[in-house]
Amino acid sequence: QKMLLNILRDVHQSGRTGYIADVDEFDADEQTQKWVDYLKEKNLRGAWAAPLKDDEGTLGVLWYESEKADCASGNKADMLNILGSQATLALRNASVFKSIPLSSALGQLNAKTQGLFETTAQKWIWGSVTALVLLSALHFLPIFRSVSGHCVVEARLGQGIFLPVAGRVQEVLVQEGDMVEAGQVLARLDEAPIRLALMSAQSRLSLLERQIVEARAADDPAMMSRAVIERVAAQAEVKKARDDLARVEIRSENAGLVLTPRPHELHGRVFPLGAEVLRLSDPNDYTVVVHLPEEHVLNIKKGQDVKGSLRAVPGQGFRGVVRHVGRSYQVPSEALDQEQVAAAELDTGFIAEIEVRESDVTLRPGMTGKANIHTPNSSFVVLTWRSLRNFIAFTFGI
């Protein structure tokens, strides 16, 4: 119990959610070693802890422990966050209720209103009033004026790394997802063919130099002129081979994140001059793509506020604004003409691209979650009625 209290005290002081999905695969540091010791002492696999806090402070800590791994992964994290929020609200309401002299007044009010629900007519009246109040809240409160959808963190188009010289890739020094610095060596080309070309050009240049000397000695202007012209071409070949030899190391011009999938498969492949072998993205310039139902597309406008949560980090997420709303396509990597697009019968949908302004964590391509887009002109009641009307129209043809 002392070990557990020590852990809960750290969570209370930090005010952040803590989660160990699998203690057997968790790489602990000095701060989280006490978690690992506690879980192994009790033969547990995972644990999740979150502070019960609101705007007025922290009320306590909610602790879950499990004999199975991934106890708070995926949708489970959303459920645990909801339970924590409800527990915080209940505890705060209880403390507030005890601190004000209203309990006796509320008890007297309850005794006086007991006769309001005796007849059927009274129940209908109060039921109608309750429904009206509920619909008004769902329509007018800002919290119910939003559209939600699943989102994916995607990298921008990025910057390509192009070969300055044709050749065969001999070594690849990075993996997908690696952070690289400006000037870092990413890959190397096989320099043997370039060295052979340099040696051949140097030998030809030496031979031409000798021919020029012999032509000058023999007073043969035709032979000398031809040798001088060929020497210029040989000198250019030597210079090019030396330049190519200095460019066998492929370096990044800027810092970024490697986007190319499975770059190790480039080993041994031959590429022409100017071919793109790797692609980098700016790690601080990601976009979030929200997939939207078609009936909600007209409610989304550029500039609307967005708040999202990520599955990888329960309780944390990002904030931003809508930058673009449009259709999405799943297309091959090669360029397609119009006939190929029509023949492919591509699956289309609607998306909203989000410009991230603030983020609680470092975003990585491929992260998923859920985003809520604030729609000030459309409430929950309007969206629900529209969905019901569409269902009736397209199901019964009305």
Short mmCIF file of C-alpha atoms in Angstrom, two decimals:
data_model
loop_
_atom_site.label_atom_id
_atom_site.label_comp_id
_atom_site.label_asym_id
_atom_site.label_seq_id
_atom_site.Cartn_x
_atom_site.Cartn_y
_atom_site.Cartn_z
CA GLN A 1 0.00 0.00 0.00
CA LYS A 2 2.88 2.37 0.68
CA MET A 3 4.23 1.70 -2.81
CA LEU A 4 0.84 2.46 -4.34
CA LEU A 5 0.35 5.61 -2.25
CA ASN A 6 3.75 6.84 -3.37
CA ILE A 7 2.77 6.34 -7.03
CA LEU A 8 -0.59 8.07 -6.56
CA ARG A 9 1.10 10.97 -4.82
CA ASP A 10 3.36 11.49 -7.87
CA VAL A 11 0.37 11.42 -10.24
CA HIS A 12 -1.48 13.90 -7.98
CA GLN A 13 1.47 16.31 -7.95
CA SER A 14 2.21 16.08 -11.69
CA GLY A 15 -1.45 16.42 -12.73
CA ARG A 16 -0.84 14.15 -15.74
CA THR A 17 -2.25 10.79 -16.78
CA GLY A 18 0.09 7.81 -16.52
CA TYR A 19 -0.20 4.52 -18.38
CA ILE A 20 1.84 1.31 -18.70
CA ALA A 21 0.40 -0.95 -21.38
CA ASP A 22 2.70 -3.94 -20.75
CA VAL A 23 5.22 -3.96 -17.92
CA ASP A 24 7.23 -6.71 -19.62
CA GLU A 25 7.93 -4.45 -22.62
CA PHE A 26 8.12 -1.13 -20.75
CA ASP A 27 11.45 0.70 -20.65
CA ALA A 28 11.38 2.34 -17.22
CA ASP A 29 13.32 5.38 -16.11
CA GLU A 30 14.02 6.70 -12.63
CA GLN A 31 10.55 8.23 -12.31
CA THR A 32 8.57 5.21 -13.54
CA GLN A 33 10.64 2.47 -11.91
CA LYS A 34 8.32 2.48 -8.88
CA TRP A 35 5.42 1.63 -11.22
CA VAL A 36 7.33 -1.38 -12.56
CA ASP A 37 8.29 -2.54 -9.07
CA TYR A 38 4.68 -2.33 -7.86
CA LEU A 39 3.23 -4.17 -10.86
CA LYS A 40 5.80 -6.97 -10.70
CA GLU A 41 5.28 -7.28 -6.94
CA LYS A 42 1.56 -7.96 -7.52
CA ASN A 43 2.05 -10.02 -10.73
CA LEU A 44 0.23 -7.43 -12.84
CA ARG A 45 0.74 -6.53 -16.53
CA GLY A 46 -0.56 -2.97 -16.81
CA ALA A 47 -1.85 0.08 -14.94
CA TRP A 48 -3.55 3.40 -15.71
CA ALA A 49 -3.79 6.41 -13.39
CA ALA A 50 -5.38 9.81 -13.91
CA PRO A 51 -5.81 12.81 -11.59
CA LEU A 52 -9.41 13.74 -10.74
CA LYS A 53 -9.12 17.45 -11.36
CA ASP A 54 -11.20 20.35 -12.56
CA ASP A 55 -10.83 24.13 -12.70
CA GLU A 56 -10.82 24.37 -8.90
CA GLY A 57 -8.09 21.83 -8.25
CA THR A 58 -7.30 18.14 -7.91
CA LEU A 59 -9.66 16.00 -5.80
CA GLY A 60 -7.81 12.71 -5.96
CA VAL A 61 -6.41 10.05 -8.27
CA LEU A 62 -8.23 7.28 -10.14
CA TRP A 63 -6.17 4.07 -10.37
CA TYR A 64 -6.79 1.00 -12.55
CA GLU A 65 -4.63 -2.09 -12.58
CA SER A 66 -4.93 -5.20 -14.73
CA GLU A 67 -3.53 -8.69 -15.07
CA LYS A 68 -3.76 -8.32 -18.86
CA ALA A 69 -1.76 -6.07 -21.17
CA ASP A 70 -3.23 -3.08 -23.06
CA CYS A 71 -5.87 -2.47 -20.41
CA ALA A 72 -6.35 1.16 -21.51
CA SER A 73 -5.54 1.02 -25.21
CA GLY A 74 -7.81 2.16 -28.02
CA ASN A 75 -11.43 2.90 -27.10
CA LYS A 76 -10.84 1.79 -23.51
CA ALA A 77 -8.90 5.00 -22.85
CA ASP A 78 -11.89 7.10 -23.91
CA MET A 79 -14.12 5.14 -21.54
CA LEU A 80 -11.69 5.58 -18.64
CA ASN A 81 -11.43 9.32 -19.29
CA ILE A 82 -15.22 9.59 -19.26
CA LEU A 83 -15.41 7.66 -15.98
CA GLY A 84 -12.75 9.93 -14.49
CA SER A 85 -14.63 13.05 -15.58
CA GLN A 86 -17.89 11.75 -14.13
CA ALA A 87 -16.21 10.81 -10.85
CA THR A 88 -14.61 14.26 -10.60
CA LEU A 89 -17.95 15.95 -11.25
CA ALA A 90 -19.72 13.77 -8.67
CA LEU A 91 -17.10 14.41 -5.99
CA ARG A 92 -17.10 18.16 -6.64
CA ASN A 93 -20.89 18.34 -6.54
CA ALA A 94 -20.93 16.38 -3.28
CA SER A 95 -18.38 18.69 -1.68
CA VAL A 96 -20.25 21.78 -2.85
CA PHE A 97 -23.57 20.37 -1.63
CA LYS A 98 -22.15 19.78 1.83
CA SER A 99 -20.65 23.26 2.02
CA ILE A 100 -23.90 25.20 1.44
CA PRO A 101 -26.99 25.27 3.67
CA LEU A 102 -29.34 24.04 0.96
CA SER A 103 -29.87 20.37 1.84
CA SER A 104 -32.78 21.10 4.17
CA ALA A 105 -34.31 23.58 1.71
CA LEU A 106 -34.08 21.02 -1.11
CA GLY A 107 -35.67 18.41 1.12
CA GLN A 108 -38.61 20.71 1.83
CA LEU A 109 -38.93 21.50 -1.90
CA ASN A 110 -39.05 17.78 -2.69
CA ALA A 111 -41.85 17.29 -0.14
CA LYS A 112 -43.86 20.14 -1.63
CA THR A 113 -43.55 18.87 -5.22
CA GLN A 114 -44.57 15.29 -4.55
CA GLY A 115 -48.15 16.01 -5.59
CA LEU A 116 -47.20 17.37 -9.03
CA PHE A 117 -46.85 13.93 -10.69
CA GLU A 118 -49.92 12.11 -9.39
CA THR A 119 -52.23 12.35 -12.45
CA THR A 120 -51.52 11.34 -16.05
CA ALA A 121 -52.09 14.87 -17.29
CA GLN A 122 -49.53 16.24 -14.84
CA LYS A 123 -46.99 13.64 -15.97
CA TRP A 124 -47.58 14.56 -19.62
CA ILE A 125 -47.19 18.26 -18.87
CA TRP A 126 -43.99 17.86 -16.91
CA GLY A 127 -42.68 15.36 -19.44
CA SER A 128 -43.32 17.82 -22.27
CA VAL A 129 -41.64 20.62 -20.33
CA THR A 130 -38.61 18.40 -19.65
CA ALA A 131 -38.37 17.38 -23.31
CA LEU A 132 -38.64 21.01 -24.41
CA VAL A 133 -35.89 22.07 -22.01
CA LEU A 134 -33.70 19.19 -23.20
CA LEU A 135 -34.22 19.99 -26.89
CA SER A 136 -33.53 23.66 -26.22
CA ALA A 137 -30.28 22.78 -24.47
CA LEU A 138 -29.24 20.46 -27.33
CA HIS A 139 -29.99 23.20 -29.84
CA PHE A 140 -28.70 26.36 -28.19
CA LEU A 141 -25.78 25.30 -25.96
CA PRO A 142 -22.42 25.72 -27.74
CA ILE A 143 -21.16 22.36 -26.47
CA PHE A 144 -23.68 20.58 -28.71
CA ARG A 145 -22.76 22.55 -31.84
CA SER A 146 -20.03 20.38 -33.28
CA VAL A 147 -19.33 17.60 -35.78
CA SER A 148 -16.99 14.76 -34.90
CA GLY A 149 -15.09 12.30 -37.03
CA HIS A 150 -12.10 9.98 -37.00
CA CYS A 151 -8.81 11.70 -37.79
CA VAL A 152 -5.34 10.68 -38.97
CA VAL A 153 -2.09 12.62 -38.64
CA GLU A 154 -0.46 12.88 -42.06
CA ALA A 155 2.81 14.41 -43.20
CA ARG A 156 2.91 17.07 -45.84
CA LEU A 157 4.25 16.24 -49.30
CA GLY A 158 7.74 16.71 -47.91
CA GLN A 159 11.05 17.25 -49.67
CA GLY A 160 12.57 14.68 -52.00
CA ILE A 161 16.20 13.55 -51.89
CA PHE A 162 17.37 13.19 -55.50
CA LEU A 163 20.49 11.42 -56.77
CA PRO A 164 23.19 13.85 -57.95
CA VAL A 165 24.78 11.01 -59.92
CA ALA A 166 23.55 7.76 -61.44
CA GLY A 167 24.58 4.58 -59.71
CA ARG A 168 23.77 1.60 -57.52
CA VAL A 169 22.77 2.10 -53.88
CA GLN A 170 25.40 0.35 -51.79
CA GLU A 171 24.27 1.33 -48.28
CA VAL A 172 21.19 2.90 -46.66
CA LEU A 173 21.83 4.45 -43.24
CA VAL A 174 18.30 5.50 -42.16
CA GLN A 175 14.96 3.88 -41.46
CA GLU A 176 11.39 5.08 -41.87
CA GLY A 177 10.50 7.48 -39.07
CA ASP A 178 14.13 8.48 -38.26
CA MET A 179 14.88 12.12 -37.50
CA VAL A 180 17.83 13.38 -39.55
CA GLU A 181 19.87 16.56 -39.31
CA ALA A 182 20.91 18.89 -42.11
CA GLY A 183 23.99 17.50 -43.86
CA GLN A 184 23.60 13.99 -42.43
CA VAL A 185 24.62 11.09 -44.69
CA LEU A 186 21.48 9.12 -45.61
CA ALA A 187 22.87 6.60 -48.11
CA ARG A 188 25.95 5.81 -50.20
CA LEU A 189 26.34 4.79 -53.82
CA ASP A 190 28.76 2.19 -55.12
CA GLU A 191 31.86 4.16 -56.07
CA ALA A 192 33.64 1.33 -57.94
CA PRO A 193 32.14 2.08 -61.41
CA ILE A 194 32.89 5.78 -60.94
CA ARG A 195 36.51 5.05 -60.02
CA LEU A 196 36.88 2.81 -63.09
CA ALA A 197 35.46 5.62 -65.25
CA LEU A 198 37.94 8.05 -63.65
CA MET A 199 40.90 5.74 -64.26
CA SER A 200 39.82 5.19 -67.86
CA ALA A 201 39.46 8.93 -68.47
CA GLN A 202 42.84 9.64 -66.87
CA SER A 203 44.52 6.97 -69.01
CA ARG A 204 42.94 8.37 -72.16
CA LEU A 205 44.04 11.87 -71.15
CA SER A 206 47.63 10.70 -70.64
CA LEU A 207 47.61 9.01 -74.03
CA LEU A 208 46.36 12.19 -75.71
CA GLU A 209 49.05 14.24 -73.96
CA ARG A 210 51.65 11.88 -75.39
CA GLN A 211 50.10 12.12 -78.88
CA ILE A 212 50.26 15.92 -78.70
CA VAL A 213 53.97 15.77 -77.83
CA GLU A 214 54.65 13.30 -80.68
CA ALA A 215 52.65 15.40 -83.16
CA ARG A 216 54.58 18.51 -82.17
CA ALA A 217 57.87 16.64 -82.61
CA ALA A 218 56.80 15.25 -86.01
CA ASP A 219 55.46 18.65 -87.08
CA ASP A 220 52.05 17.09 -87.86
CA PRO A 221 49.48 19.88 -87.36
CA ALA A 222 46.47 17.70 -88.30
CA MET A 223 47.30 15.04 -85.76
CA MET A 224 48.08 17.67 -83.14
CA SER A 225 44.77 19.50 -83.73
CA ARG A 226 42.77 16.29 -83.42
CA ALA A 227 44.58 15.29 -80.24
CA VAL A 228 44.02 18.73 -78.67
CA ILE A 229 40.27 18.52 -79.35
CA GLU A 230 40.06 15.01 -77.90
CA ARG A 231 42.12 16.15 -74.88
CA VAL A 232 39.46 18.77 -74.02
CA ALA A 233 36.80 16.05 -74.02
CA ALA A 234 38.99 13.76 -71.90
CA GLN A 235 39.63 16.54 -69.39
CA ALA A 236 35.86 17.07 -69.08
CA GLU A 237 35.40 13.32 -68.47
CA VAL A 238 38.04 13.36 -65.73
CA LYS A 239 36.43 16.38 -64.05
CA LYS A 240 32.97 14.79 -64.19
CA ALA A 241 34.25 11.50 -62.74
CA ARG A 242 35.97 13.33 -59.89
CA ASP A 243 32.81 15.35 -59.17
CA ASP A 244 30.70 12.17 -59.23
CA LEU A 245 33.12 10.48 -56.87
CA ALA A 246 32.70 13.34 -54.40
CA ARG A 247 28.89 12.94 -54.52
CA VAL A 248 28.51 9.23 -53.79
CA GLU A 249 27.37 10.14 -50.27
CA ILE A 250 23.72 11.22 -50.36
CA ARG A 251 23.11 13.90 -47.73
CA SER A 252 20.02 15.72 -46.50
CA GLU A 253 19.87 19.43 -47.18
CA ASN A 254 17.51 20.12 -44.24
CA ALA A 255 16.49 18.45 -41.01
CA GLY A 256 13.40 16.28 -41.24
CA LEU A 257 11.63 12.98 -40.69
CA VAL A 258 12.15 10.06 -43.10
CA LEU A 259 8.83 9.25 -44.83
CA THR A 260 10.03 6.62 -47.33
CA PRO A 261 8.65 3.19 -46.33
CA ARG A 262 11.16 0.33 -46.01
CA PRO A 263 14.20 2.30 -47.25
CA HIS A 264 16.43 -0.75 -46.67
CA GLU A 265 14.85 -2.27 -49.79
CA LEU A 266 16.70 0.35 -51.86
CA HIS A 267 19.95 -1.54 -51.25
CA GLY A 268 21.39 -2.87 -54.50
CA ARG A 269 19.01 -1.02 -56.81
CA VAL A 270 20.34 1.05 -59.71
CA PHE A 271 18.91 4.53 -60.20
CA PRO A 272 19.40 7.10 -62.98
CA LEU A 273 20.59 10.65 -62.46
CA GLY A 274 17.97 12.79 -60.68
CA ALA A 275 15.89 9.88 -59.35
CA GLU A 276 14.19 10.38 -55.97
CA VAL A 277 15.39 7.79 -53.46
CA LEU A 278 14.18 9.21 -50.15
CA ARG A 279 11.60 11.72 -48.94
CA LEU A 280 11.75 13.86 -45.81
CA SER A 281 9.08 15.92 -44.09
CA ASP A 282 9.19 18.83 -41.70
CA PRO A 283 8.50 17.34 -38.23
CA ASN A 284 6.81 20.59 -37.17
CA ASP A 285 4.49 20.83 -40.17
CA TYR A 286 1.95 18.02 -40.01
CA THR A 287 -1.68 18.14 -41.00
CA VAL A 288 -4.59 16.25 -39.47
CA VAL A 289 -7.16 14.77 -41.86
CA VAL A 290 -10.68 14.32 -40.46
CA HIS A 291 -13.00 11.93 -42.33
CA LEU A 292 -16.53 13.33 -42.45
CA PRO A 293 -19.99 11.90 -43.22
CA GLU A 294 -21.33 13.39 -46.42
CA GLU A 295 -24.42 14.87 -44.73
CA HIS A 296 -22.19 17.04 -42.50
CA VAL A 297 -19.90 18.47 -45.20
CA LEU A 298 -21.92 21.67 -45.75
CA ASN A 299 -21.64 22.50 -42.04
CA ILE A 300 -17.83 22.61 -42.13
CA LYS A 301 -16.24 25.91 -43.11
CA LYS A 302 -12.68 27.14 -43.36
CA GLY A 303 -11.46 28.70 -40.13
CA GLN A 304 -13.71 26.76 -37.71
CA ASP A 305 -12.07 25.72 -34.44
CA VAL A 306 -11.11 22.07 -33.95
CA LYS A 307 -10.20 20.10 -30.87
CA GLY A 308 -8.99 16.51 -31.09
CA SER A 309 -7.72 13.65 -28.96
CA LEU A 310 -5.20 10.94 -29.89
CA ARG A 311 -5.39 7.24 -29.12
CA ALA A 312 -1.65 7.01 -28.51
CA VAL A 313 -1.81 9.45 -25.58
CA PRO A 314 -5.09 9.18 -23.62
CA GLY A 315 -6.27 12.53 -22.33
CA GLN A 316 -4.03 14.55 -24.62
CA GLY A 317 -4.47 15.89 -28.12
CA PHE A 318 -4.29 18.96 -30.35
CA ARG A 319 -6.11 22.17 -31.23
CA GLY A 320 -6.33 23.92 -34.58
CA VAL A 321 -8.56 25.30 -37.32
CA VAL A 322 -10.07 23.94 -40.53
CA ARG A 323 -7.84 24.76 -43.49
CA HIS A 324 -9.60 22.89 -46.33
CA VAL A 325 -12.75 20.86 -46.91
CA GLY A 326 -13.09 18.61 -49.94
CA ARG A 327 -13.03 15.14 -51.39
CA SER A 328 -10.40 12.51 -50.75
CA TYR A 329 -9.07 9.91 -53.17
CA GLN A 330 -7.12 6.72 -52.78
CA VAL A 331 -4.96 6.87 -55.92
CA PRO A 332 -1.88 4.94 -57.07
CA SER A 333 1.49 6.60 -56.70
CA GLU A 334 1.92 6.99 -60.46
CA ALA A 335 0.24 9.82 -62.33
CA LEU A 336 -3.09 8.79 -63.81
CA ASP A 337 -4.91 10.24 -66.77
CA GLN A 338 -8.66 10.74 -66.77
CA GLU A 339 -9.43 7.39 -68.43
CA GLN A 340 -7.37 5.51 -65.84
CA VAL A 341 -9.10 7.36 -62.99
CA ALA A 342 -12.52 6.45 -64.39
CA ALA A 343 -11.50 2.83 -64.91
CA ALA A 344 -10.08 2.49 -61.40
CA GLU A 345 -13.48 3.31 -59.80
CA LEU A 346 -11.73 5.07 -56.96
CA ASP A 347 -13.44 5.20 -53.58
CA THR A 348 -14.16 8.82 -52.69
CA GLY A 349 -15.12 10.44 -49.41
CA PHE A 350 -15.04 13.82 -47.73
CA ILE A 351 -12.32 15.14 -45.48
CA ALA A 352 -11.40 18.28 -43.59
CA GLU A 353 -7.72 19.19 -43.37
CA ILE A 354 -6.82 20.69 -40.00
CA GLU A 355 -4.01 23.15 -39.42
CA VAL A 356 -2.59 22.25 -36.01
CA ARG A 357 -1.91 25.34 -33.90
CA GLU A 358 -1.24 23.67 -30.51
CA SER A 359 -0.42 20.10 -29.52
CA ASP A 360 0.15 18.44 -26.15
CA VAL A 361 2.52 15.87 -27.66
CA THR A 362 4.85 15.51 -30.63
CA LEU A 363 2.71 14.40 -33.57
CA ARG A 364 3.83 11.49 -35.70
CA PRO A 365 2.46 10.41 -39.10
CA GLY A 366 -0.07 7.62 -38.73
CA MET A 367 -1.44 8.64 -35.32
CA THR A 368 -5.21 8.31 -35.14
CA GLY A 369 -7.88 9.76 -32.92
CA LYS A 370 -11.11 11.70 -32.93
CA ALA A 371 -11.66 15.37 -33.73
CA ASN A 372 -14.56 17.68 -32.88
CA ILE A 373 -15.16 20.57 -35.31
CA HIS A 374 -17.10 23.47 -33.86
CA THR A 375 -20.10 24.31 -36.09
CA PRO A 376 -21.74 27.49 -34.72
CA ASN A 377 -24.56 27.40 -37.30
CA SER A 378 -25.61 23.74 -36.83
CA SER A 379 -26.66 22.15 -33.54
CA PHE A 380 -27.05 18.53 -32.46
CA VAL A 381 -30.81 18.78 -33.07
CA VAL A 382 -30.31 20.05 -36.65
CA LEU A 383 -27.73 17.39 -37.49
CA THR A 384 -29.85 14.60 -36.02
CA TRP A 385 -32.97 15.74 -37.87
CA ARG A 386 -31.00 15.96 -41.12
CA SER A 387 -29.67 12.41 -40.71
CA LEU A 388 -33.17 11.10 -39.94
CA ARG A 389 -34.64 12.93 -42.92
CA ASN A 390 -31.94 11.56 -45.23
CA PHE A 391 -32.53 8.03 -43.95
CA ILE A 392 -36.27 8.28 -44.64
CA ALA A 393 -35.75 9.91 -48.04
CA PHE A 394 -33.22 7.38 -49.33
CA THR A 395 -34.86 4.33 -47.73
CA PHE A 396 -38.51 4.93 -48.62
CA GLY A 397 -38.08 7.41 -51.47
CA ILE A 398 -40.14 10.09 -49.71
#
